[in-house]
Coordinates of C-alpha atoms and ligand atoms in Angstrom, one line a residue:
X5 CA 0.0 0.0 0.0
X6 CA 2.8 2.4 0.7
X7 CA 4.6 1.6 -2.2
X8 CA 1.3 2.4 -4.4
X9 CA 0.9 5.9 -2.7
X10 CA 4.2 7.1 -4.2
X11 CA 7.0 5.4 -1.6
X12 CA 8.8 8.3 -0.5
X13 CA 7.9 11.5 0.1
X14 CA 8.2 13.6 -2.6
X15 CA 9.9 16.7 -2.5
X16 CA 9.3 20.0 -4.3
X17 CA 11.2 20.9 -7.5
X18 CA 12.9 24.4 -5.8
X19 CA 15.1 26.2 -7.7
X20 CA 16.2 30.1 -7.5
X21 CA 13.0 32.0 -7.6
X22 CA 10.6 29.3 -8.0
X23 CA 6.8 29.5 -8.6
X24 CA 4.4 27.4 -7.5
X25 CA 0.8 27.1 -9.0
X26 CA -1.8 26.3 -6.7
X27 CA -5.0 25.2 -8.6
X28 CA -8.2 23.7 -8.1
X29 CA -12.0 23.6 -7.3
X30 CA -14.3 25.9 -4.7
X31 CA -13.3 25.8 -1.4
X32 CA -10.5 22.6 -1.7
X33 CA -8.5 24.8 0.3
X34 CA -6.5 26.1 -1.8
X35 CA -5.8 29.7 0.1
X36 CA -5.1 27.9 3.4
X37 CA -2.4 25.5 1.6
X38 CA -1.0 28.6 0.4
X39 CA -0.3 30.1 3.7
X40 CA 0.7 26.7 4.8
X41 CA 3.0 25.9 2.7
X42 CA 4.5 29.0 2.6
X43 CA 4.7 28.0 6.7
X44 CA 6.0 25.5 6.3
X45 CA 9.1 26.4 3.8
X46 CA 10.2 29.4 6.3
X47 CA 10.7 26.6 8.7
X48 CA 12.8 25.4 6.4
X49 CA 15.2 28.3 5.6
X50 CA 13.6 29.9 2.4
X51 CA 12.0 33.2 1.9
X52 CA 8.2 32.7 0.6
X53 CA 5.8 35.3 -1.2
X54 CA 2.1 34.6 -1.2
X55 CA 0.5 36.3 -4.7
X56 CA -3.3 36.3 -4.6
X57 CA -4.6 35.7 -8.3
X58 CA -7.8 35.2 -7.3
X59 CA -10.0 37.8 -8.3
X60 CA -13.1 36.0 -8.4
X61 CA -14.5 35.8 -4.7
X62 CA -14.1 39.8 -3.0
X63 CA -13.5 38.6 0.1
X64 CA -10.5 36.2 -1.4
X65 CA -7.6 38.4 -1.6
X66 CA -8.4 39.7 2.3
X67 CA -8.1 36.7 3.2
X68 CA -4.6 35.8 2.0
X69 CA -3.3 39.2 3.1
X70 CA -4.6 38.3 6.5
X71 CA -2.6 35.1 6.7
X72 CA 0.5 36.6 5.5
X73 CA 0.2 38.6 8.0
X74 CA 0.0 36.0 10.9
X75 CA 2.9 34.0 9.1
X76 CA 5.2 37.3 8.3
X77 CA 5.2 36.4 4.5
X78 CA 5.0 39.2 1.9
X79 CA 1.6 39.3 0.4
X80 CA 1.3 41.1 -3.5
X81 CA -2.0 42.2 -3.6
X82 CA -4.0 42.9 -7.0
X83 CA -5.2 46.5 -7.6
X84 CA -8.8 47.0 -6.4
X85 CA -11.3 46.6 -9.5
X86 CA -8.4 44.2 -11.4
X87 CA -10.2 42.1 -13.5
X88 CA -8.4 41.1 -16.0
X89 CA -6.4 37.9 -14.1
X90 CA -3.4 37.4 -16.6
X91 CA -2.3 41.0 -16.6
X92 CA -2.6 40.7 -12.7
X93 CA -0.7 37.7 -12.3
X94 CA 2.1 39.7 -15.3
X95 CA 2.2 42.6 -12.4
X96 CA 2.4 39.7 -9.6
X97 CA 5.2 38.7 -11.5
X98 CA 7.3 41.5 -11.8
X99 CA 6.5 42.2 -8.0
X100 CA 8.0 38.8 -7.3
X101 CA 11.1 40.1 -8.9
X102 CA 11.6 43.0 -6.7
X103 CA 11.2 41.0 -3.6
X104 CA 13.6 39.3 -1.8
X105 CA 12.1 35.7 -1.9
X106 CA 12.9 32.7 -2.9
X107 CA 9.8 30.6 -3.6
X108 CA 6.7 32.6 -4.8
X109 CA 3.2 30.6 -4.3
X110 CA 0.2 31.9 -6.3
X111 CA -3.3 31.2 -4.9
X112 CA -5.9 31.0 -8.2
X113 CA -9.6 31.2 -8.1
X114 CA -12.0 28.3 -7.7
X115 CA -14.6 26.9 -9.8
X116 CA -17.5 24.5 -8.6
X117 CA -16.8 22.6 -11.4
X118 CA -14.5 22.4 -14.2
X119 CA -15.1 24.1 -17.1
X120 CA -13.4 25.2 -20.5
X121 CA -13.4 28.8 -19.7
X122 CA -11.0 27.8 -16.4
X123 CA -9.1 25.6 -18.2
X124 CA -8.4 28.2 -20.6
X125 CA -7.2 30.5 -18.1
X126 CA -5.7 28.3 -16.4
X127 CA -3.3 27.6 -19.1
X128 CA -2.7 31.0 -20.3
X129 CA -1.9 31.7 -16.5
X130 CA 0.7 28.6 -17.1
X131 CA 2.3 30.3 -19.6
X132 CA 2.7 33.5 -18.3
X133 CA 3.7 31.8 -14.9
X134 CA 6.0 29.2 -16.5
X135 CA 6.0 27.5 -12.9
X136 CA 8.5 24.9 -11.2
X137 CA 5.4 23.1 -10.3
X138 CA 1.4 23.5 -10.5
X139 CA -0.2 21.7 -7.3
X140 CA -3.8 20.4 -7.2
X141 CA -4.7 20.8 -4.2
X142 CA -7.8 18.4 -3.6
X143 CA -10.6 17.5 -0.5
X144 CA -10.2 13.9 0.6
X145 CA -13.8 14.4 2.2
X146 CA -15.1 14.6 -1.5
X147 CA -13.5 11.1 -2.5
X148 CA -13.9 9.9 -5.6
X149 CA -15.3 13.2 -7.3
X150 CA -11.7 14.4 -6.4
X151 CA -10.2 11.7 -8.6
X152 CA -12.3 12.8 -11.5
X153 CA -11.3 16.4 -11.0
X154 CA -7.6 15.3 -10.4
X155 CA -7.9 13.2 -14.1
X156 CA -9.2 16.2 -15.9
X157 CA -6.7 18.7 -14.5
X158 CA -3.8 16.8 -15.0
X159 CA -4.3 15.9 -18.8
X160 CA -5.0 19.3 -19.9
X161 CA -2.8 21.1 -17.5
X162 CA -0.1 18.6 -16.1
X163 CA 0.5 18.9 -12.2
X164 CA 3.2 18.6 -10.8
X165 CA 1.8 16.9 -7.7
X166 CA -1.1 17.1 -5.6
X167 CA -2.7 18.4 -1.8
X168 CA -4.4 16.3 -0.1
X169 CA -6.7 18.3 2.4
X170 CA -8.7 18.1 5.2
X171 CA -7.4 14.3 6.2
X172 CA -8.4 15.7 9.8
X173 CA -12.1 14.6 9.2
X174 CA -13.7 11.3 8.9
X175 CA -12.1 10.4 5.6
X176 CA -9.8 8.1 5.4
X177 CA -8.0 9.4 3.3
X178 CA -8.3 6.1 0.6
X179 CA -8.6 8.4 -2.4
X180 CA -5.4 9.2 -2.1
X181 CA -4.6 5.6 -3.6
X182 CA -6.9 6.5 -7.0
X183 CA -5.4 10.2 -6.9
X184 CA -2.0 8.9 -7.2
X185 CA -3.0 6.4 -9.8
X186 CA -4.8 8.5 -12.2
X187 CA -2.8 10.8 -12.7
X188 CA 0.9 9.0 -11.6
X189 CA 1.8 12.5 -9.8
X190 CA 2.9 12.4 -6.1
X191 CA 1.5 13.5 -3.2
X192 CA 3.7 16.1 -1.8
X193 CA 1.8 17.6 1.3
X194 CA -1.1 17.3 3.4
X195 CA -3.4 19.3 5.3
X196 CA -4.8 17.9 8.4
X197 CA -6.8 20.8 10.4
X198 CA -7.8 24.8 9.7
X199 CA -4.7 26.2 11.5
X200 CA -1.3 27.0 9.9
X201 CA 0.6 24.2 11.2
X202 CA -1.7 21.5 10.5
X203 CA 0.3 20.6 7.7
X204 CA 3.1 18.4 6.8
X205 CA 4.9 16.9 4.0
X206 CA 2.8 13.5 2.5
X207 CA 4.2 10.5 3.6
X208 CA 2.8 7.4 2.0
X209 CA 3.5 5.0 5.1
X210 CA 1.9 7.3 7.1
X211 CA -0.9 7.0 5.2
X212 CA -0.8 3.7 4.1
X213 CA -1.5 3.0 8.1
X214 CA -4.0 5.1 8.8
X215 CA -6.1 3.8 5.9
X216 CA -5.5 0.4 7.4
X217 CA -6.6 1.5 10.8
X218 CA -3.2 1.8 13.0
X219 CA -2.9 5.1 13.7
X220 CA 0.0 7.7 12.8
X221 CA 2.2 7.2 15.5
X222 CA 5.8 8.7 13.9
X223 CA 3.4 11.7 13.2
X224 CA 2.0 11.9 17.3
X225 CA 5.8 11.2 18.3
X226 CA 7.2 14.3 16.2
X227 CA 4.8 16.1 17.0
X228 CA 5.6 15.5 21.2
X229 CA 9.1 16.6 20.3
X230 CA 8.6 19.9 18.8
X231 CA 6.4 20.8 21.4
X232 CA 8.1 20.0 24.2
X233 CA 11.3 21.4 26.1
X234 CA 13.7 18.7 27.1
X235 CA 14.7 20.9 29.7
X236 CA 11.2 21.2 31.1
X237 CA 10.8 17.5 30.7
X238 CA 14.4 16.9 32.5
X239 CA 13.0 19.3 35.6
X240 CA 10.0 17.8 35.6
X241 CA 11.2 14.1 36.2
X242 CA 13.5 15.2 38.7
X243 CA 10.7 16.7 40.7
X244 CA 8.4 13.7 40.2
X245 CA 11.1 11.6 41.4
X246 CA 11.3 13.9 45.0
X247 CA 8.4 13.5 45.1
X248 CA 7.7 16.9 45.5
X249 CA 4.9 17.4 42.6
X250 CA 2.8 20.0 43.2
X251 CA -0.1 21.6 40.9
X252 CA 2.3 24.1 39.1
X253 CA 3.7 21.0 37.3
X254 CA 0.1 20.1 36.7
X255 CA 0.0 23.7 35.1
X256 CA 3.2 23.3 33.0
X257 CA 2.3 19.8 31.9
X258 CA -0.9 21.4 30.3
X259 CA 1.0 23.7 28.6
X260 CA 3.1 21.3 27.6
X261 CA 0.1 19.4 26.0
X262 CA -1.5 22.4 24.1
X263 CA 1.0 23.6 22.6
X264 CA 0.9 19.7 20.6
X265 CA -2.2 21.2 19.7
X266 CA -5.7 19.7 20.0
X267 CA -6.3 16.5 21.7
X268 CA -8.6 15.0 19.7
X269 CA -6.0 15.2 16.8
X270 CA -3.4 14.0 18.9
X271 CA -5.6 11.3 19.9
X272 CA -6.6 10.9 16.4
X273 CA -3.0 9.9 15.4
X274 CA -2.9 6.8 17.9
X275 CA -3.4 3.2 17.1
X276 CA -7.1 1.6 18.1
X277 CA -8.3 5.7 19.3
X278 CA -11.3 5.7 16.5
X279 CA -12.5 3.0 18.9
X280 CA -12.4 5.3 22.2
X281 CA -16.2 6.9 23.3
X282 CA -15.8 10.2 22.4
X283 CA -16.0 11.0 26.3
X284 CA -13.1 9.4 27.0
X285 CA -10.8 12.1 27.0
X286 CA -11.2 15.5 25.5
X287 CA -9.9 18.7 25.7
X288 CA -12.9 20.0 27.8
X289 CA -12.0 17.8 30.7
X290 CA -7.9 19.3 30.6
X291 CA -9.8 22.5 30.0
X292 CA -12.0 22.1 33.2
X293 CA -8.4 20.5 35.1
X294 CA -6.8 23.7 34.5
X295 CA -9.9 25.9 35.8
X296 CA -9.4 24.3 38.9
X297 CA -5.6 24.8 39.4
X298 CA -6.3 27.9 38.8
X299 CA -8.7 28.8 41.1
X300 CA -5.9 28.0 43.6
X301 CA -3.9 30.6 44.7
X302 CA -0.6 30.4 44.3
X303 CA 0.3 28.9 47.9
X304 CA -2.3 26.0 47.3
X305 CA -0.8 25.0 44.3
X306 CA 2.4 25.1 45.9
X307 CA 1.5 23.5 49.3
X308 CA -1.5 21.1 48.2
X309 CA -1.2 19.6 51.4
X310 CA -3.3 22.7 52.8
X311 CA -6.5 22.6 50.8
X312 CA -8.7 21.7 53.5
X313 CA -12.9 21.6 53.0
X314 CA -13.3 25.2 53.2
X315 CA -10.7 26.2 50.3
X316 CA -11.8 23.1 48.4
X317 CA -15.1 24.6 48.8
X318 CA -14.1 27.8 48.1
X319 CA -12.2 26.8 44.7
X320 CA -14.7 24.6 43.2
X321 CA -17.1 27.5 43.7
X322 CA -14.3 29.8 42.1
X323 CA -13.7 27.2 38.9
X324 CA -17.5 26.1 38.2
X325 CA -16.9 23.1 39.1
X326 CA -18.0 20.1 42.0
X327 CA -16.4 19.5 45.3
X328 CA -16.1 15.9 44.1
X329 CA -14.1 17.1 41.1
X330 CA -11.8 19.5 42.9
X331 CA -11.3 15.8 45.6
X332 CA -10.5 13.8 43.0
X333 CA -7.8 16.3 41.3
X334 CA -6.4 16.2 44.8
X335 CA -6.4 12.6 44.9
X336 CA -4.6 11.9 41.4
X337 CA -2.0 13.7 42.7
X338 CA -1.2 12.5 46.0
X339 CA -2.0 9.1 44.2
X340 CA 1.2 10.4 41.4
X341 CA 3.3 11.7 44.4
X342 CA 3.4 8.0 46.0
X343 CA 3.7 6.1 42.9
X344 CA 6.7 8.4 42.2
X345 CA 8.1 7.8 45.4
X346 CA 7.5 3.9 45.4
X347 CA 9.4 4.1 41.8
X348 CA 12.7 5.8 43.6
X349 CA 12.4 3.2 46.6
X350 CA 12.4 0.4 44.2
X351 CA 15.0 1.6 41.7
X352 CA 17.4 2.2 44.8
X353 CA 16.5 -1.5 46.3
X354 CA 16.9 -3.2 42.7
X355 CA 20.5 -1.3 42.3
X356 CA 21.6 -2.7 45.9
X357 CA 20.4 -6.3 45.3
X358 CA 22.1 -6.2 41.9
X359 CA 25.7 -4.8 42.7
X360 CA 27.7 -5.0 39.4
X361 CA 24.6 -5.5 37.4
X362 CA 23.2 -1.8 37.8
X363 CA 23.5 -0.7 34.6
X364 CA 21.4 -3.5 33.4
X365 CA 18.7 -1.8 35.2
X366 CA 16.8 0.8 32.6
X367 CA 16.2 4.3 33.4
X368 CA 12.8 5.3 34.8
X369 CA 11.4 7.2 32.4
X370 CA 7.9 9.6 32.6
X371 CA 5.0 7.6 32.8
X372 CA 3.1 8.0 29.3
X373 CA 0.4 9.0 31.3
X374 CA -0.5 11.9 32.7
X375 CA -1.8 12.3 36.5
X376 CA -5.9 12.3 35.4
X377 CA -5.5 10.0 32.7
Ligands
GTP24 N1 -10.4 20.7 8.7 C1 -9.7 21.3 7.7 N2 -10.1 22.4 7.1 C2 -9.4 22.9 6.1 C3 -8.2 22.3 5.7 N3 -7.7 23.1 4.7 C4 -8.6 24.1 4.5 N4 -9.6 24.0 5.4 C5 -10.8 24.8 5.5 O1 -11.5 24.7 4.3 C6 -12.2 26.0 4.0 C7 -11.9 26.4 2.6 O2 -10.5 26.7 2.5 P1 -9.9 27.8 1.5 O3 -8.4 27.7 1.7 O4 -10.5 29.1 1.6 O5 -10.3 27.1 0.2 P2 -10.1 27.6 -1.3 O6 -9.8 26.4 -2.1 O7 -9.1 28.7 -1.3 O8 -11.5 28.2 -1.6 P3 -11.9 29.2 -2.8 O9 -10.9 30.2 -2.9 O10 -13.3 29.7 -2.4 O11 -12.0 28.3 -4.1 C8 -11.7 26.9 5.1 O12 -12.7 27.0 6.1 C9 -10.5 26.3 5.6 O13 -10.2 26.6 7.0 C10 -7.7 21.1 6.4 O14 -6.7 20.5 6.1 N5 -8.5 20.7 7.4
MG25 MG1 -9.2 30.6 -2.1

């Protein structure tokens, strides 16, 4: 299956001042790609420009000034009133001169459908453009009318490669397999929520798993380590092996966990998680965890040791929440503290017992877990 979706990951063609085409129908996603991928090659050293050529929808060029804003990515913008889409995208051109970028990604208008007059356009805009590579970006959720679409634009326009959007939602992401077929182009990217970073380069084996059900876990593991400061982490275990937890690690462990983003998408990524109730764990409960720390004031958190009925009272009045909820937060801690300490206690007894042997003894690591898991 891997091997069918392209093998590899495919890279982009990038050359000095490259251009990039990014084509296809209403509301594929197109614009947000754009901006994505123009993310997503800052993090990689180069110098994007985002030109909007889409002079179709009013609201369309707004909205691709607004994310080059957010992402810090020169944005050309079309004259008000332009009409006339090839001499805007000639101007867009010689603006992308003047610039310092390197890679210059031009967002076209949509059609519902295709038709001759986009075609047309389309391949006048190609010539004009003359571009490294023309990207169709397509909407898994729309299956197999995406593999039409991908058929028809590829043998009158010839792509270079294709998006694959929107693999966040139910779809499994199986036309991918006829995309790739039809039209023997590779996948080079996919988009996998609405923010900027939900994004990352295709890779088939990733793919080829989640179609078969097992989760994404390289995706979920890279994603842990971008998010997460292995200094923070270091402190942490050393604190959680004193013993000495208290709720501002709660805190910081939260932190740690949004900035991975969503949970549902995290928990999307893991083997078997389709299965889970959808009550299970969600990012209301963390949500409703962190009301309650803090509703704490800073000595509570500190010392939990003093949150007697009164203050419990007090803060589950303060985070809208139950005295039951506020106990059993309490509870998962001390419960965390002891099983810390019991983890020292043992480590130190299994060392002694096994003189000359210790280093065949692993490293305790952080449980996988966190405390009201
Ligand atoms: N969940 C999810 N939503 C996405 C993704 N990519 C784009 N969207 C959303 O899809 C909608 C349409 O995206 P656009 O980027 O405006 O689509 P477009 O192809 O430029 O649309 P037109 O310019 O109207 O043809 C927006 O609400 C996006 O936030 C994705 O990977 N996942
Ligand atoms: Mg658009």
């Amino acid at each position: 299956l891997t091997s069918l979706l392209g093998g590899d990951a495919a890279p982009l063609t990038m050359t000095p001042s490259s251009r990039i085409l990014m084509i296809g129908l209403n509301g594929a996603g197109k614009t947000t790609s754009s901006a994505k991928l123009a993310r997503w090659l800052k993090t990689q050293g180069q110098k994007p420009l985002l030109l909007a050529l889409d002079l179709v929808r009013p609201a369309a060029i707004d909205q691709l000034v607004a994310l080059g804003e957010q992402i810090e990515v020169p944005v050309f913008r079309p004259q008000l009133g332009s009409s006339d889409v090839l001499a805007v995208a000639r101007e867009a051109l010689e603006w992308s001169q003047a610039q310092l970028g390197t890679i210059a990604i031009y967002d076209t208008a949509g059609r519902r459908e295709i038709d001759a007059s986009l075609i047309t356009e389309l391949k006048k805009l190609k010539d004009i453009l003359q571009p490294q590579e023309i990207l169709l970006v397509c909407d898994a959720a729309t299956g197999q009318q995406a593999v039409s679409v991908a058929e028809l634009f590829h043998s009158s326009l010839g792509i270079t490669g294709l998006i694959l959007t929107k693999l966040d939602g139910d779809a499994r992401g199986g036309a991918a397999l006829s995309l790739r077929t039809v039209t023997g182009q590779p996948i080079k990217f996919s988009g996998t929520g609405e923010k900027l970073d939900q994004w990352e380069p295709f890779y088939p084996d990733r793919l080829a798993g989640r179609i078969l059900g097992m989760g994404d876990v390289i995706s979920l593991v890279e994603k842990a380590s971008e998010a997460l400061e292995i200094d923070e982490m270091e402190q942490l275990e050393k604190k959680m092996k004193m013993g000495s937890l208290d709720f501002n690690d709660f805190l910081s462990q939260l932190k740690m966990m949004r900035r991975m983003g969503p949970i549902e998408n995290l928990l999307g990524m893991l083997p078997g998680a389709a299965n889970l109730p959808s009550t299970a764990v969600n990012g209301k409960e963390l949500q409703r965890v962190e009301a309650i720390i803090l509703s704490m004031t800073l000595q509570e958190r500190k010392r939990p040791d003093i949150l007697n009925a009164r203050r419990r009272q007090r803060i589950a009045r303060g985070s809208g929440s139950s005295v039951t909820e506020v106990n059993n937060l309490i509870l998962r801690l001390h419960q965390m503290k002891k099983m810390m300490k019991n983890v020292g206690k043992m480590k130190k007894m299994l060392s002694k017992s096994s003189r000359g042997f210790g280093g065949l003894i692993p490293n305790q690591h952080l449980p996988n877990t966190l405390p009201w898991q």
